[in-house]
Tab-separated table of C-alpha atoms in Angstrom:
chain	number	residue	atom	x	y	z
A	1	MET	CA	-88.908	-9.772	-163.292
A	2	ALA	CA	-85.797	-8.729	-163.570
A	3	ARG	CA	-83.079	-8.548	-160.696
A	4	PRO	CA	-81.884	-4.985	-159.833
A	5	GLY	CA	-78.178	-4.448	-160.441
A	6	ILE	CA	-75.407	-2.547	-161.957
A	7	THR	CA	-74.780	-4.261	-165.479
A	8	VAL	CA	-71.019	-3.098	-166.514
A	9	GLU	CA	-69.388	-4.891	-169.562
A	10	PHE	CA	-65.157	-4.598	-169.415
A	11	PRO	CA	-64.610	-1.997	-171.675
A	12	ASP	CA	-61.066	-2.477	-173.343
A	13	PHE	CA	-59.089	0.287	-171.560
A	14	ASP	CA	-56.154	0.867	-173.532
A	15	GLY	CA	-56.011	-2.781	-174.478
A	16	LEU	CA	-56.183	-3.998	-170.446
A	17	ALA	CA	-58.460	-6.796	-171.707
A	18	ASP	CA	-56.244	-8.530	-174.100
A	19	LYS	CA	-53.252	-7.725	-171.144
A	20	PHE	CA	-55.221	-9.908	-168.940
A	21	ARG	CA	-55.719	-12.611	-171.316
A	22	GLN	CA	-52.185	-12.903	-171.299
A	23	LEU	CA	-51.784	-13.608	-168.109
A	24	PRO	CA	-52.387	-17.224	-166.293
A	25	ARG	CA	-56.521	-17.389	-165.867
A	26	SER	CA	-56.350	-18.312	-162.373
A	27	LEU	CA	-54.158	-15.335	-161.823
A	28	ALA	CA	-56.310	-12.884	-163.927
A	29	SER	CA	-59.282	-14.369	-162.612
A	30	ALA	CA	-57.702	-13.107	-159.040
A	31	ALA	CA	-57.135	-9.713	-160.098
A	32	ILE	CA	-60.309	-8.946	-161.939
A	33	GLY	CA	-62.153	-10.035	-158.800
A	34	ALA	CA	-60.043	-8.033	-156.417
A	35	GLY	CA	-60.406	-4.720	-158.642
A	36	LEU	CA	-64.204	-5.428	-159.577
A	37	LYS	CA	-64.575	-5.803	-155.462
A	38	ARG	CA	-62.948	-2.414	-154.835
A	39	ALA	CA	-65.081	-0.946	-157.581
A	40	MET	CA	-68.005	-1.606	-156.283
A	41	LYS	CA	-67.312	0.099	-152.654
A	42	PRO	CA	-69.507	2.848	-153.845
A	43	ALA	CA	-72.462	0.830	-154.581
A	44	GLU	CA	-72.168	-0.961	-151.159
A	45	ASP	CA	-71.959	2.282	-149.071
A	46	LYS	CA	-74.980	3.687	-150.970
A	47	LEU	CA	-76.949	0.361	-150.087
A	48	LYS	CA	-75.923	0.748	-146.585
A	49	GLU	CA	-76.871	4.342	-146.695
A	50	ILE	CA	-80.398	3.574	-147.884
A	51	THR	CA	-80.983	0.510	-146.131
A	52	PRO	CA	-83.878	1.289	-143.146
A	53	VAL	CA	-82.320	0.795	-139.808
A	54	GLY	CA	-84.948	-0.792	-137.931
A	55	PRO	CA	-85.749	-1.922	-134.469
A	56	THR	CA	-82.124	-4.124	-134.778
A	57	GLY	CA	-79.912	-2.722	-137.541
A	58	ASN	CA	-79.420	-6.391	-138.554
A	59	LEU	CA	-80.557	-5.759	-142.354
A	60	ARG	CA	-77.870	-2.380	-142.439
A	61	ARG	CA	-75.311	-4.609	-141.222
A	62	GLY	CA	-75.850	-7.422	-143.569
A	63	VAL	CA	-74.806	-5.392	-146.539
A	64	SER	CA	-71.871	-6.823	-148.025
A	65	ASN	CA	-70.021	-7.218	-151.307
A	66	LYS	CA	-68.652	-10.026	-153.031
A	67	ALA	CA	-66.452	-10.744	-155.984
A	68	LYS	CA	-66.729	-14.259	-157.458
A	69	ARG	CA	-63.933	-15.566	-159.616
A	70	TYR	CA	-64.049	-18.129	-162.579
A	71	THR	CA	-60.421	-19.651	-162.587
A	72	LYS	CA	-61.243	-21.690	-165.765
A	73	THR	CA	-62.319	-18.908	-167.838
A	74	GLY	CA	-60.175	-16.366	-166.026
A	75	THR	CA	-63.199	-13.623	-165.202
A	76	ALA	CA	-64.796	-12.852	-162.366
A	77	VAL	CA	-68.112	-10.992	-161.059
A	78	ALA	CA	-69.236	-8.834	-158.072
A	79	ILE	CA	-72.071	-8.564	-156.048
A	80	VAL	CA	-73.362	-6.164	-153.848
A	81	GLY	CA	-76.296	-7.063	-151.655
A	82	TYR	CA	-77.921	-8.852	-148.184
A	83	ARG	CA	-75.744	-11.485	-147.036
A	84	LYS	CA	-77.610	-14.654	-147.107
A	85	PRO	CA	-78.264	-15.965	-143.544
A	86	GLY	CA	-76.199	-18.907	-141.813
A	87	THR	CA	-73.444	-18.119	-144.485
A	88	THR	CA	-70.607	-16.937	-142.193
A	89	LYS	CA	-68.239	-19.128	-140.082
A	90	PRO	CA	-69.035	-20.055	-136.619
A	91	PRO	CA	-68.100	-17.380	-134.117
A	92	LYS	CA	-64.520	-18.438	-132.254
A	93	SER	CA	-64.973	-20.199	-129.215
A	94	GLY	CA	-64.809	-17.469	-125.819
A	95	THR	CA	-66.391	-14.822	-127.874
A	96	LYS	CA	-69.304	-13.363	-126.285
A	97	ARG	CA	-71.255	-12.048	-129.550
A	98	ARG	CA	-71.719	-13.641	-132.649
A	99	ASN	CA	-72.549	-11.891	-136.140
A	100	LYS	CA	-75.925	-11.214	-135.361
A	101	ALA	CA	-76.528	-9.571	-138.750
A	102	ASN	CA	-75.431	-12.886	-140.670
A	103	ASP	CA	-78.670	-14.411	-138.974
A	104	LYS	CA	-81.112	-11.793	-139.065
A	105	THR	CA	-81.206	-10.888	-142.600
A	106	GLN	CA	-84.049	-13.167	-143.649
A	107	HIS	CA	-86.596	-10.106	-144.034
A	108	GLN	CA	-84.525	-8.612	-147.171
A	109	PHE	CA	-87.234	-9.764	-149.305
A	110	LEU	CA	-89.922	-8.107	-147.122
A	111	VAL	CA	-87.749	-4.670	-147.591
A	112	GLU	CA	-87.074	-4.807	-151.297
A	113	TYR	CA	-90.654	-6.156	-152.684
A	114	GLY	CA	-92.873	-5.380	-149.932
A	115	THR	CA	-96.111	-7.453	-148.994
A	116	LYS	CA	-99.773	-6.900	-149.553
A	117	GLU	CA	-102.283	-6.500	-146.868
A	118	ARG	CA	-102.234	-9.536	-144.224
A	119	PHE	CA	-104.881	-10.545	-142.046
A	120	THR	CA	-105.005	-13.600	-139.506
A	121	LYS	CA	-107.442	-16.436	-140.179
A	122	GLY	CA	-109.815	-15.550	-137.505
A	123	GLY	CA	-110.510	-18.197	-134.616
A	124	VAL	CA	-113.225	-20.534	-133.909
A	125	LEU	CA	-115.336	-18.137	-131.944
A	126	SER	CA	-114.168	-15.358	-133.712
A	127	LYS	CA	-115.258	-14.621	-137.304
A	128	ARG	CA	-113.605	-11.342	-138.003
A	129	LYS	CA	-110.034	-11.327	-139.678
A	130	ALA	CA	-107.466	-9.424	-137.888
A	131	ARG	CA	-105.808	-6.756	-139.868
A	132	ARG	CA	-101.445	-7.529	-139.590
A	133	GLY	CA	-100.697	-4.690	-141.801
A	134	ARG	CA	-98.118	-4.557	-144.901
A	135	MET	CA	-94.988	-3.517	-145.805
A	136	PRO	CA	-94.425	-1.141	-148.796
A	137	ALA	CA	-91.844	-1.830	-151.154
A	138	MET	CA	-88.690	-0.383	-150.604
A	139	HIS	CA	-86.416	-1.289	-153.829
A	140	PRO	CA	-83.088	-0.326	-151.824
A	141	VAL	CA	-80.988	-2.485	-153.677
A	142	GLU	CA	-82.652	-1.377	-156.847
A	143	GLN	CA	-81.929	2.405	-155.711
A	144	ALA	CA	-78.604	1.983	-154.562
A	145	SER	CA	-77.498	0.774	-157.825
A	146	ARG	CA	-78.934	3.146	-159.615
A	147	ALA	CA	-77.413	5.769	-157.596
A	148	SER	CA	-74.101	4.399	-157.677
A	149	GLU	CA	-73.928	3.460	-161.307
A	150	SER	CA	-71.764	6.389	-162.627
A	151	GLN	CA	-69.427	6.190	-159.630
A	152	VAL	CA	-68.987	2.152	-159.876
A	153	LYS	CA	-68.317	2.979	-163.871
A	154	GLY	CA	-66.078	5.641	-163.229
A	155	LEU	CA	-63.906	3.708	-160.806
A	156	LEU	CA	-63.527	0.434	-162.839
A	157	GLU	CA	-60.854	1.679	-165.241
A	158	SER	CA	-58.392	2.690	-162.347
A	159	GLU	CA	-59.201	-0.159	-160.337
A	160	MET	CA	-58.681	-2.332	-163.112
A	161	LYS	CA	-55.192	-0.764	-164.246
A	162	SER	CA	-54.134	-1.306	-160.616
A	163	ALA	CA	-55.289	-4.689	-160.359
A	164	TYR	CA	-53.077	-5.620	-163.794
A	165	GLU	CA	-49.987	-3.774	-162.009
A	166	LYS	CA	-50.327	-5.923	-159.197
A	167	ALA	CA	-50.901	-8.796	-161.147
A	168	LEU	CA	-47.902	-8.714	-162.868
A	169	LYS	CA	-45.754	-8.131	-159.831
A	170	GLN	CA	-47.518	-11.494	-158.556
A	171	LEU	CA	-46.172	-13.122	-161.798
A	172	SER	CA	-42.892	-14.282	-161.096
A	173	ARG	CA	-44.091	-15.599	-157.650
A	174	TYR	CA	-47.118	-17.480	-158.815
A	175	MET	CA	-44.913	-18.773	-161.630
A	176	ALA	CA	-42.386	-20.334	-159.105
A	177	ALA	CA	-45.040	-21.738	-157.184
A	178	ARG	CA	-46.470	-23.730	-160.096
A	179	ALA	CA	-43.005	-24.866	-161.080
A	180	LYS	CA	-42.334	-25.801	-157.398
A	181	LYS	CA	-45.542	-28.134	-157.667
A	182	GLY	CA	-44.352	-29.522	-161.342
A	183	ARG	CA	-46.875	-27.345	-163.201
A	184	SER	CA	-45.643	-25.381	-166.344
């Protein structure tokens, strides 16, 4: 089964792909990653809207947007979904509350794909199995990706253009820092 999501190839907006290729790869990947992350904001908002609240609201608070940069190739990928439990930094000392959403999103798979009817095993004295219910598949990630796909594609061009402009502004500082380290 394929994972739900939005797959958008980077169309060549006014030769923008070639312009990014002319930049140093690490700078280009950082700029593309930042632009993609901003372009995926509507998908993140839609997923928060669609995700069921439940008794604690932890799953909704666990919705996140992440951009992965590939500095060797000068590309990036953006992902919207639920944070993996236990992946954030530990809380600062003296804080009264930790980020509960990060530790309590283990049930994301149950909400996305559902479960079949569940029963207890039945005890020694009892031959009957007790019903424990079932969870219908809600597919919030799939629904959010379909609902926000046109918005994401619409934002992609403007965000990539602004990312390129910001990268050009950073280019002189980037090259000066590389020269200071002795790299060309």
